[in-house]
mmCIF file of C-alpha atoms and ligand atoms in Angstrom:
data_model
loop_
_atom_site.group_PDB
_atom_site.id
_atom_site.type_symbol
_atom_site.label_atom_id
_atom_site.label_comp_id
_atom_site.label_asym_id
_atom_site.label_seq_id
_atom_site.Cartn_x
_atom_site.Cartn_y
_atom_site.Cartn_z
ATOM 1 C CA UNK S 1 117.637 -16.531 229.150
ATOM 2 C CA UNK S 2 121.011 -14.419 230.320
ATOM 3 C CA UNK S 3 124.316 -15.591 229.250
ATOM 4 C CA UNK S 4 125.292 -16.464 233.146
ATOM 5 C CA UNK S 5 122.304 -18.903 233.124
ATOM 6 C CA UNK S 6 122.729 -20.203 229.719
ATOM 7 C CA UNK S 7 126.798 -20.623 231.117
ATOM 8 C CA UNK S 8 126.509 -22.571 234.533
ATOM 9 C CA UNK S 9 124.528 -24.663 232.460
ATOM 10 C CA UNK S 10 126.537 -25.617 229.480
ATOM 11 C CA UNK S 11 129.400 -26.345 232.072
ATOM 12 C CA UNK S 12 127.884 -28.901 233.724
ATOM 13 C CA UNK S 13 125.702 -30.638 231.083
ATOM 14 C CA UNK S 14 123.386 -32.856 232.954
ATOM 15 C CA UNK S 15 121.258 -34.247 230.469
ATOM 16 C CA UNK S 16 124.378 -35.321 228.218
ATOM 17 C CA UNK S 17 122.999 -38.954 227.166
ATOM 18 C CA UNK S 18 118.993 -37.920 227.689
ATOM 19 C CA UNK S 19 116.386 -37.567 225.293
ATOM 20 C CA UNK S 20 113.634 -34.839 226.596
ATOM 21 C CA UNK S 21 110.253 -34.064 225.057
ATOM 22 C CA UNK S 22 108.743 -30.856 226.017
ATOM 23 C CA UNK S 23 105.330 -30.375 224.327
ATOM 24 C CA UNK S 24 104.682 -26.409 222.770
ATOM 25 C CA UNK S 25 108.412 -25.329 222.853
ATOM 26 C CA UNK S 26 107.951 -22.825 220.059
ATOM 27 C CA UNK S 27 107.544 -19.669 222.610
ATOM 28 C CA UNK S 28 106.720 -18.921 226.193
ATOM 29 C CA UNK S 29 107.774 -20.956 228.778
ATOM 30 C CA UNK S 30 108.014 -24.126 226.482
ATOM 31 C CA UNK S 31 111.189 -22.811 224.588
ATOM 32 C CA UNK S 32 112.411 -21.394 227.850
ATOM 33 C CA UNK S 33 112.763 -25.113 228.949
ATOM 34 C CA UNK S 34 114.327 -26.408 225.703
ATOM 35 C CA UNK S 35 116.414 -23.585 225.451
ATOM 36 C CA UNK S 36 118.160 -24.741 228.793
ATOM 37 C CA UNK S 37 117.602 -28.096 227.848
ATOM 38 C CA UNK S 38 119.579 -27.612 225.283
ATOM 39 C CA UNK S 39 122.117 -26.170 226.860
ATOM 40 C CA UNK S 40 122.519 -28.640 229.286
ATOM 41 C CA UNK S 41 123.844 -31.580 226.545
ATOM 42 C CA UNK S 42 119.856 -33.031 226.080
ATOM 43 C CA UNK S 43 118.582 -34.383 222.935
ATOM 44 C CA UNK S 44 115.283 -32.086 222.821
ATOM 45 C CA UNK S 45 112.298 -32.326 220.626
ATOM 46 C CA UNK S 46 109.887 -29.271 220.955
ATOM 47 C CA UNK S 47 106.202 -29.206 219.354
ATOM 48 C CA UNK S 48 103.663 -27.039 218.354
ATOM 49 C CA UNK S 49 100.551 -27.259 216.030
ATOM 50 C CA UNK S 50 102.309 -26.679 212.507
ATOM 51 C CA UNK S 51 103.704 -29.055 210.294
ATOM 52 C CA UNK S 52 106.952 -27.430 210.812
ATOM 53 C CA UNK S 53 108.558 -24.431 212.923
ATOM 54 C CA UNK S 54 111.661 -21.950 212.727
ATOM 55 C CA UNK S 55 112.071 -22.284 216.181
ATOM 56 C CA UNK S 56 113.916 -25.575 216.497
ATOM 57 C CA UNK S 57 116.554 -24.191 214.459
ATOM 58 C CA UNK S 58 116.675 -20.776 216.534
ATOM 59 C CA UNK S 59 117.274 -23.548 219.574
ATOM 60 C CA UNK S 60 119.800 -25.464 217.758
ATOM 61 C CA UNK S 61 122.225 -22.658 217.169
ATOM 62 C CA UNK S 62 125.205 -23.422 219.654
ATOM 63 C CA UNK S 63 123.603 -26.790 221.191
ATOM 64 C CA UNK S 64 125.406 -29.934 221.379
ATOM 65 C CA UNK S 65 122.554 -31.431 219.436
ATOM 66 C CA UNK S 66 119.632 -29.862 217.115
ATOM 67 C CA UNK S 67 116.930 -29.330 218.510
ATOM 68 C CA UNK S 68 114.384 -31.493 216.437
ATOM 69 C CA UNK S 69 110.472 -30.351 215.747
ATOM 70 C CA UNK S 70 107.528 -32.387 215.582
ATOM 71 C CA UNK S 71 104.131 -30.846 214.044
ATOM 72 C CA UNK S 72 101.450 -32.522 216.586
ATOM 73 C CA UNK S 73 97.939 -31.303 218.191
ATOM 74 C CA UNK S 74 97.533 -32.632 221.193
ATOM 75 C CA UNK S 75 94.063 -33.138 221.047
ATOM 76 C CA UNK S 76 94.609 -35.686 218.740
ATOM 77 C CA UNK S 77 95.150 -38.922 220.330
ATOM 78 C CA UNK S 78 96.615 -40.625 216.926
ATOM 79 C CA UNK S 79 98.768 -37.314 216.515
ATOM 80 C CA UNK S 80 99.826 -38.175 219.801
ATOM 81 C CA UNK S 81 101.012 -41.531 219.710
ATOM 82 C CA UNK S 82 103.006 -40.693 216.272
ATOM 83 C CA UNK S 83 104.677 -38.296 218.000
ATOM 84 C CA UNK S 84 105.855 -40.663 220.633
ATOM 85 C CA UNK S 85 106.191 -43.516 218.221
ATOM 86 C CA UNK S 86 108.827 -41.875 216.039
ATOM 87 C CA UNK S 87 110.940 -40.147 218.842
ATOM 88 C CA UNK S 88 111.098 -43.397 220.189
ATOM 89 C CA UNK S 89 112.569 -44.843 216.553
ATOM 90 C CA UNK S 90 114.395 -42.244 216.075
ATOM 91 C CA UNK S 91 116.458 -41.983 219.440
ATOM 92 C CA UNK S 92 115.338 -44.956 221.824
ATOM 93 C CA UNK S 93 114.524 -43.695 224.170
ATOM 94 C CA UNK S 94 112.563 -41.010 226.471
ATOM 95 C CA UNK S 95 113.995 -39.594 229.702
ATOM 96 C CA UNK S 96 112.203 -36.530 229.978
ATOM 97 C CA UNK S 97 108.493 -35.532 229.390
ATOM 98 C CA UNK S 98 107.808 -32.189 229.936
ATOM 99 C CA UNK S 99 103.803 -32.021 229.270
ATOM 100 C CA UNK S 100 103.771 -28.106 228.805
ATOM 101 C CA UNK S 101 101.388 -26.983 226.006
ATOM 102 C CA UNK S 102 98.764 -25.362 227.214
ATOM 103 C CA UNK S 103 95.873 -22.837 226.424
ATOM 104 C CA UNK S 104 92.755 -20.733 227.741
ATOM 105 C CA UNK S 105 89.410 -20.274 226.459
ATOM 106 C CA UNK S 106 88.337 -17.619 229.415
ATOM 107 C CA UNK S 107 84.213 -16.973 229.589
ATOM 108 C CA UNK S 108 81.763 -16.855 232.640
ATOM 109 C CA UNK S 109 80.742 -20.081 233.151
ATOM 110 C CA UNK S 110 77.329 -19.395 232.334
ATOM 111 C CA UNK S 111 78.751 -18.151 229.151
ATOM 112 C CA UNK S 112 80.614 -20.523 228.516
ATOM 113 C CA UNK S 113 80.465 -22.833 224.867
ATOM 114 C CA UNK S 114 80.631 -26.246 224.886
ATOM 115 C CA UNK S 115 83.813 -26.109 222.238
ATOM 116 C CA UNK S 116 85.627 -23.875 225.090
ATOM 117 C CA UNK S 117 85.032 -26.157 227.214
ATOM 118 C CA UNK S 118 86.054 -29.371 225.030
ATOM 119 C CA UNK S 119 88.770 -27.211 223.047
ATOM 120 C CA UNK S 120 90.457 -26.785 226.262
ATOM 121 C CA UNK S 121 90.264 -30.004 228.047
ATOM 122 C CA UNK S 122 91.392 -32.052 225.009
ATOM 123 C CA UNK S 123 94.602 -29.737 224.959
ATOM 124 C CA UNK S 124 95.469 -29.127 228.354
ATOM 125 C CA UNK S 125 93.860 -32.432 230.088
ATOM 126 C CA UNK S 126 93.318 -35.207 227.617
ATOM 127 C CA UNK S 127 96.727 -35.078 226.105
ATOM 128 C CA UNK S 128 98.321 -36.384 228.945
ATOM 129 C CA UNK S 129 96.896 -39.703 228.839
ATOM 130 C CA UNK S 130 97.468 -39.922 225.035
ATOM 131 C CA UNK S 131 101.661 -38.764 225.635
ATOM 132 C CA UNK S 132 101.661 -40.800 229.084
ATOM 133 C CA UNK S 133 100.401 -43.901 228.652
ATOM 134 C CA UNK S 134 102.946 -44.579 225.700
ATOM 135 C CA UNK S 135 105.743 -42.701 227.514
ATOM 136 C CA UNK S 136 105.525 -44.828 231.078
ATOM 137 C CA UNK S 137 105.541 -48.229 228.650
ATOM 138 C CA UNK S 138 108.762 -46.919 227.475
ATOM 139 C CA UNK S 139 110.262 -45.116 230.873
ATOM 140 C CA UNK S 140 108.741 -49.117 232.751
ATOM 141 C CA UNK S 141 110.914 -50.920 230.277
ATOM 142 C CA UNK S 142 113.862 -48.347 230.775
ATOM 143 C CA UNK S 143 113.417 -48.297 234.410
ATOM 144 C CA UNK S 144 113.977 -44.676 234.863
ATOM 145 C CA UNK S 145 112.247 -41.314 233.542
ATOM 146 C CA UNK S 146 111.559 -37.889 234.975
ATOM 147 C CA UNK S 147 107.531 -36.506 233.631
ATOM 148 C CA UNK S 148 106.653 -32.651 234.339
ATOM 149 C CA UNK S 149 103.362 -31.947 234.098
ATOM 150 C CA UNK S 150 102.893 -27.812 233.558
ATOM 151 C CA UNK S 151 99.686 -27.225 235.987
ATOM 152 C CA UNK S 152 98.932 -23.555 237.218
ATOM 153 C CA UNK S 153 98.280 -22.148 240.641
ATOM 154 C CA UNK S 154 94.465 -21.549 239.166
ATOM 155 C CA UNK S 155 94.469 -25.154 239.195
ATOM 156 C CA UNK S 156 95.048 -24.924 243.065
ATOM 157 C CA UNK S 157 92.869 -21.638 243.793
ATOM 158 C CA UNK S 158 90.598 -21.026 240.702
ATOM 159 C CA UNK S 159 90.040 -17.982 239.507
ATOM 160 C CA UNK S 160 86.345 -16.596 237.662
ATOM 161 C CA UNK S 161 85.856 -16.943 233.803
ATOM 162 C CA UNK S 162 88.285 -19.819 234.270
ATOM 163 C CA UNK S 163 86.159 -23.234 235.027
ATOM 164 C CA UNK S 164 87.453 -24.923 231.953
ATOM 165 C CA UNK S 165 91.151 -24.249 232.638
ATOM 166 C CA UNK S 166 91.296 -24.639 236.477
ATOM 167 C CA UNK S 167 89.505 -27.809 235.716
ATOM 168 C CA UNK S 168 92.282 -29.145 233.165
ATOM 169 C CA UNK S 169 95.079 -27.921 235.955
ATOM 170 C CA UNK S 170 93.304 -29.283 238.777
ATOM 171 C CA UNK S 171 93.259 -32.676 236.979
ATOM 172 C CA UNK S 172 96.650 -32.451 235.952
ATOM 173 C CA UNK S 173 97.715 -32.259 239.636
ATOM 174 C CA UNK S 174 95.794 -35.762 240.037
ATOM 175 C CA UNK S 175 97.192 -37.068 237.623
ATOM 176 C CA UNK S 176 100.693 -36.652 238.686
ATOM 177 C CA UNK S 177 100.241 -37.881 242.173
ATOM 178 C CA UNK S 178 98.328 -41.368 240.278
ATOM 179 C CA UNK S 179 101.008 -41.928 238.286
ATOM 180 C CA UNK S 180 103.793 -41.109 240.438
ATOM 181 C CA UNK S 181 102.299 -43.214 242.824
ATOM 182 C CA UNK S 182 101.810 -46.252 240.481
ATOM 183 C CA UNK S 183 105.050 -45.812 238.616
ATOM 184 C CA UNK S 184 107.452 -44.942 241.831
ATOM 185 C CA UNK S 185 108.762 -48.509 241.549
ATOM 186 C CA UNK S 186 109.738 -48.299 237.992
ATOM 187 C CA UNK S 187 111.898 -45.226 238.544
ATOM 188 C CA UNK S 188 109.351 -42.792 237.667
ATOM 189 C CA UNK S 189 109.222 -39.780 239.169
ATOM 190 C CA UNK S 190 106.130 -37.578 238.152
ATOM 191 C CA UNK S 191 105.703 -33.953 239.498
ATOM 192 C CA UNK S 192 104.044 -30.673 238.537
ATOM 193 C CA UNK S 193 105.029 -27.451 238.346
ATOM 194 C CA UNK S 194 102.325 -24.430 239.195
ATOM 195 C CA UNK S 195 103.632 -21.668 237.978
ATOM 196 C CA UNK S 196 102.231 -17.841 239.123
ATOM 197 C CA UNK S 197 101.912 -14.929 236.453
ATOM 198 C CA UNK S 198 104.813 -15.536 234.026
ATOM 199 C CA UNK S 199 105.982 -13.063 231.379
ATOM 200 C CA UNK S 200 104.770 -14.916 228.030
ATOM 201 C CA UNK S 201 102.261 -14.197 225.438
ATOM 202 C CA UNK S 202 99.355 -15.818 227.556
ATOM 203 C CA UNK S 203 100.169 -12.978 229.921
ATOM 204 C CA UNK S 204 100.840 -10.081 227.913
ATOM 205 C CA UNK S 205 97.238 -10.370 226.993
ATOM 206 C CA UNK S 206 96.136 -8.855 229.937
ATOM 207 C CA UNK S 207 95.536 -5.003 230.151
ATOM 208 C CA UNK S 208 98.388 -3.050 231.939
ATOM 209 C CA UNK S 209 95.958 -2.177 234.868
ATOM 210 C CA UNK S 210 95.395 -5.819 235.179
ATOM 211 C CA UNK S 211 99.016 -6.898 235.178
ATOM 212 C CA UNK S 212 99.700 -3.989 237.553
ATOM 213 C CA UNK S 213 96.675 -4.952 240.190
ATOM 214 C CA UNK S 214 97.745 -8.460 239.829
ATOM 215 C CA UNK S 215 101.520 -7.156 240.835
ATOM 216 C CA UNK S 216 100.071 -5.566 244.057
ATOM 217 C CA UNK S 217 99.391 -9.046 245.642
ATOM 218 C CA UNK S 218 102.691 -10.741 244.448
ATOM 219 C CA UNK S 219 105.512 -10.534 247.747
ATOM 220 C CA UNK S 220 108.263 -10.608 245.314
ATOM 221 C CA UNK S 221 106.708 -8.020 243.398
ATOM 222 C CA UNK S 222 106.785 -8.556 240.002
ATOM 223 C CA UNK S 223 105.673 -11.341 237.145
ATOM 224 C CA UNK S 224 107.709 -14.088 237.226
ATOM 225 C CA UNK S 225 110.321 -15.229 233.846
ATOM 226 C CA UNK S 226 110.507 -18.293 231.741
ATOM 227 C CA UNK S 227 113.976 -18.811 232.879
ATOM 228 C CA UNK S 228 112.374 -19.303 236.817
ATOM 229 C CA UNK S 229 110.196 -22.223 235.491
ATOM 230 C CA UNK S 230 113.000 -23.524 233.139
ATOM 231 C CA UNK S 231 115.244 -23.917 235.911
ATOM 232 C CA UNK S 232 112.735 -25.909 238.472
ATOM 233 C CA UNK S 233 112.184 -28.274 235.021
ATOM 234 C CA UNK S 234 115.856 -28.677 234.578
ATOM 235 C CA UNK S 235 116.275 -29.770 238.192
ATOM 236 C CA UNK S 236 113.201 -31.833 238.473
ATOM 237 C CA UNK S 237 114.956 -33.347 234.734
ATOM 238 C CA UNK S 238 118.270 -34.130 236.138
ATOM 239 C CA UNK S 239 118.415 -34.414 239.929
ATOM 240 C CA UNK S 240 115.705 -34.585 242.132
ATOM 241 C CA UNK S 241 115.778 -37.898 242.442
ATOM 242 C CA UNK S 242 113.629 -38.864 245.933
ATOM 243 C CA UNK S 243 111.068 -36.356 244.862
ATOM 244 C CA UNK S 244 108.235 -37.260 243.371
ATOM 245 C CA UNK S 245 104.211 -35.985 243.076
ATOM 246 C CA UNK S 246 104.770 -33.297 243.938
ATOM 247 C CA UNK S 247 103.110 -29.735 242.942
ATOM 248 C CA UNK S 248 105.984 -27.143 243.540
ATOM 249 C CA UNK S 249 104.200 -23.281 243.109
ATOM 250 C CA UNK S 250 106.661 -20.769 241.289
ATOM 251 C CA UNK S 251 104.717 -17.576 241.922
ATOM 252 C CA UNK S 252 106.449 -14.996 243.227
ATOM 253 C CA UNK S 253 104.637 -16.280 247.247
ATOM 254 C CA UNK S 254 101.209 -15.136 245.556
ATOM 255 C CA UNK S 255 99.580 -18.150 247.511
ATOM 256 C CA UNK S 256 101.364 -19.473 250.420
HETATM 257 N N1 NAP N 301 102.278 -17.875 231.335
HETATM 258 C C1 NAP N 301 101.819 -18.040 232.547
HETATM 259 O O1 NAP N 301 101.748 -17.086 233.335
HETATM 260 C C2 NAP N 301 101.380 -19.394 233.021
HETATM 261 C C3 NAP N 301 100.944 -19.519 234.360
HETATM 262 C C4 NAP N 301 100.555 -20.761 234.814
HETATM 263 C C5 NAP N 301 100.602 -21.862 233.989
HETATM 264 N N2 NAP N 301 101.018 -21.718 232.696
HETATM 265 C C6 NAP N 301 101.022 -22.921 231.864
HETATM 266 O O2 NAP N 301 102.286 -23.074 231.266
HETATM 267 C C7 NAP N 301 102.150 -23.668 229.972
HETATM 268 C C8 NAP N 301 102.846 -22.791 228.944
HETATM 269 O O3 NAP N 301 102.282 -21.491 229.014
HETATM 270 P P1 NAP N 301 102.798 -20.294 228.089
HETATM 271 O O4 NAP N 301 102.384 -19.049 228.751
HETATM 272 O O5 NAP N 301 104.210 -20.499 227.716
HETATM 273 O O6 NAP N 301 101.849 -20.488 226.811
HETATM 274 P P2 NAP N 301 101.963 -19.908 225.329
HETATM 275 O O7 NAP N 301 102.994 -18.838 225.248
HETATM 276 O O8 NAP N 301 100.565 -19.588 224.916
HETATM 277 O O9 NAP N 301 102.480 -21.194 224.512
HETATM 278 C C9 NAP N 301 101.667 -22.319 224.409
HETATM 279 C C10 NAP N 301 102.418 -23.426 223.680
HETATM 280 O O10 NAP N 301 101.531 -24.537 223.563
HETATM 281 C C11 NAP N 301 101.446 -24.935 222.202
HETATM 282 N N3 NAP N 301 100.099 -25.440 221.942
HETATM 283 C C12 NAP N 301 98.921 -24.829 222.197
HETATM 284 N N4 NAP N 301 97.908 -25.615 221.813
HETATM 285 C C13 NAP N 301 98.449 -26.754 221.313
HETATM 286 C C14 NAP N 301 97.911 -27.942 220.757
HETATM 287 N N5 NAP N 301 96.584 -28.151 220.634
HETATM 288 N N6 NAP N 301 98.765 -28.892 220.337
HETATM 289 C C15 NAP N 301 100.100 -28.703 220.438
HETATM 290 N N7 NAP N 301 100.657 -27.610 220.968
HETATM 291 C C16 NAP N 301 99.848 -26.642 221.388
HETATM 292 C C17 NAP N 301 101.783 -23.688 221.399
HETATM 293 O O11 NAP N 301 102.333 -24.077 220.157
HETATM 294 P P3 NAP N 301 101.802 -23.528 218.725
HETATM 295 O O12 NAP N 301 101.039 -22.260 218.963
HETATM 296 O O13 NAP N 301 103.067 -23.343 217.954
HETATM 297 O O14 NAP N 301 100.949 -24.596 218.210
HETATM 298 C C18 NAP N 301 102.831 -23.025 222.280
HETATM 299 O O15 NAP N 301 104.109 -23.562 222.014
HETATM 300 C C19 NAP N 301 100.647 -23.827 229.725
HETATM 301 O O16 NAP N 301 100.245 -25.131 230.030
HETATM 302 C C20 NAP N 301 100.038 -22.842 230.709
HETATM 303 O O17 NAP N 301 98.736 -23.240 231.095
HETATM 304 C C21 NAP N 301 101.397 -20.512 232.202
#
């Protein structure tokens, strides 16, 4: 994140009084989020797999508030509503949901294992009704909350040796618009974010000549940055408040 960014932000802090949750913050486009969650004033708790993690503390250094961690695998539905359970003891309350954690178990269908398959739609997919359905209780009661649910353009468009994760970001698109039509009258707004190629580690996987052929079809030319997503989230967090299920692509025009 550049200074400027990190600056503009800090000035105005616009989620002074809010409590945000953004599932795997400990790299990649996660931390991008709470890192200008942070900035903005926000009470943020990041999580990851591990019992514990340096990065909350990396996040914490100049916030308002520490960042807090929370050890939790999502494709554990009691994991899942611990995790909810005790940020809702510890702070009262949950403005913000950003589901982000995500990951990809690529084969040819044909090819394909049954544990990619599971392994990736208990992460991605099945996590979002064990956050959700304890979140909206909480956001109903509060009568106001803001969910982001991380989907993919592959989840629009596909893309081969992918079935398992387009599925998961295709659902996640469903999702959103269910709930956000369901919960609209609460004051929850749902929305997803489908995000291009984005310079993280899921990316830097790719061979060069990949990245480079993939570059050739992107109008703006180049991969996109964690700070592009984090700043759709942070709007979508704070403002944005007549729009809702809606899947907003942040790729560069690579589908339009
Ligand atoms: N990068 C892109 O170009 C791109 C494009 C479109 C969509 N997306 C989506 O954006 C999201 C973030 O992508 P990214 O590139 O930042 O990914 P990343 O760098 O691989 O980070 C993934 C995050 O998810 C966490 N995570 C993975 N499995 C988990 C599990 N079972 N339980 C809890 N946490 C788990 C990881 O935490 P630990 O490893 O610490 O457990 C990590 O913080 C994903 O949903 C991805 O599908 C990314």
């Amino acid at each position: 994140m550049t200074e400027a960014v990190l600056e503009k932000v800090e000035m105005n802090k616009v989620l002074k009084d809010k409590v945000a949750i953004i599932t795997g913050g400990t790299r990649g486009i996660g931390k991008g989020i709470a890192q200008l969650f942070a900035a903005a004033g926000g009470q943020v708790v990041i999580t990851g797999r591990s019992p514990e993690s340096p990065v909350a503390a990396e996040l914490s250094e100049g916030a308002d508030k520490p960042v807090k961690y929370l050890g939790c695998d999502l494709g554990d539905k009691e994991a899942c509503a611990n995790l909810i359970k005790s940020v809702l003891e510890e702070f009262g309350r949950i403005d913000v949901l950003v589901n982000n954690a995500g990951i990809t178990q690529d084969n040819l269908f044909l090819r394909m294992k049954e544990e990619e398959w599971t392994s990736v739609m208990d992460t991605n997919l099945n996590s979002l009704y064990y956050l959700c359905q304890p979140t909206v209780k909480a956001m109903s009661k509060q009568k106001s909350g803001s969910i982001i649910n991380m989907s993919s353009v592959i989840g629009l468009h596909g893309n081969p040796a992918q079935a398992n994760y387009a599925t998961t970001k295709a659902g996640m698109i469903g999702f959103t618009k269910a709930i956000a039509k369901e919960y609209g009258r609460r004051g929850i707004r749902v929305n997803a974010i489908a995000p291009g190629f984005i310079r993280t580690e899921m990316t830097d996987e790719l061979p060069e000549e990949t990245q480079n052929k993939y570059k050739e079809n992107i109008p703006l030319g180049d991969f996109g940055s964690t700070k592009d997503i984090a700043e759709l989230a942070l709007f979508l967090a704070s403002s944005g408040n007549y729009i809702t299920g809606q899947v907003i692509q942040v790729d560069g025009g690579l589908f339009m």
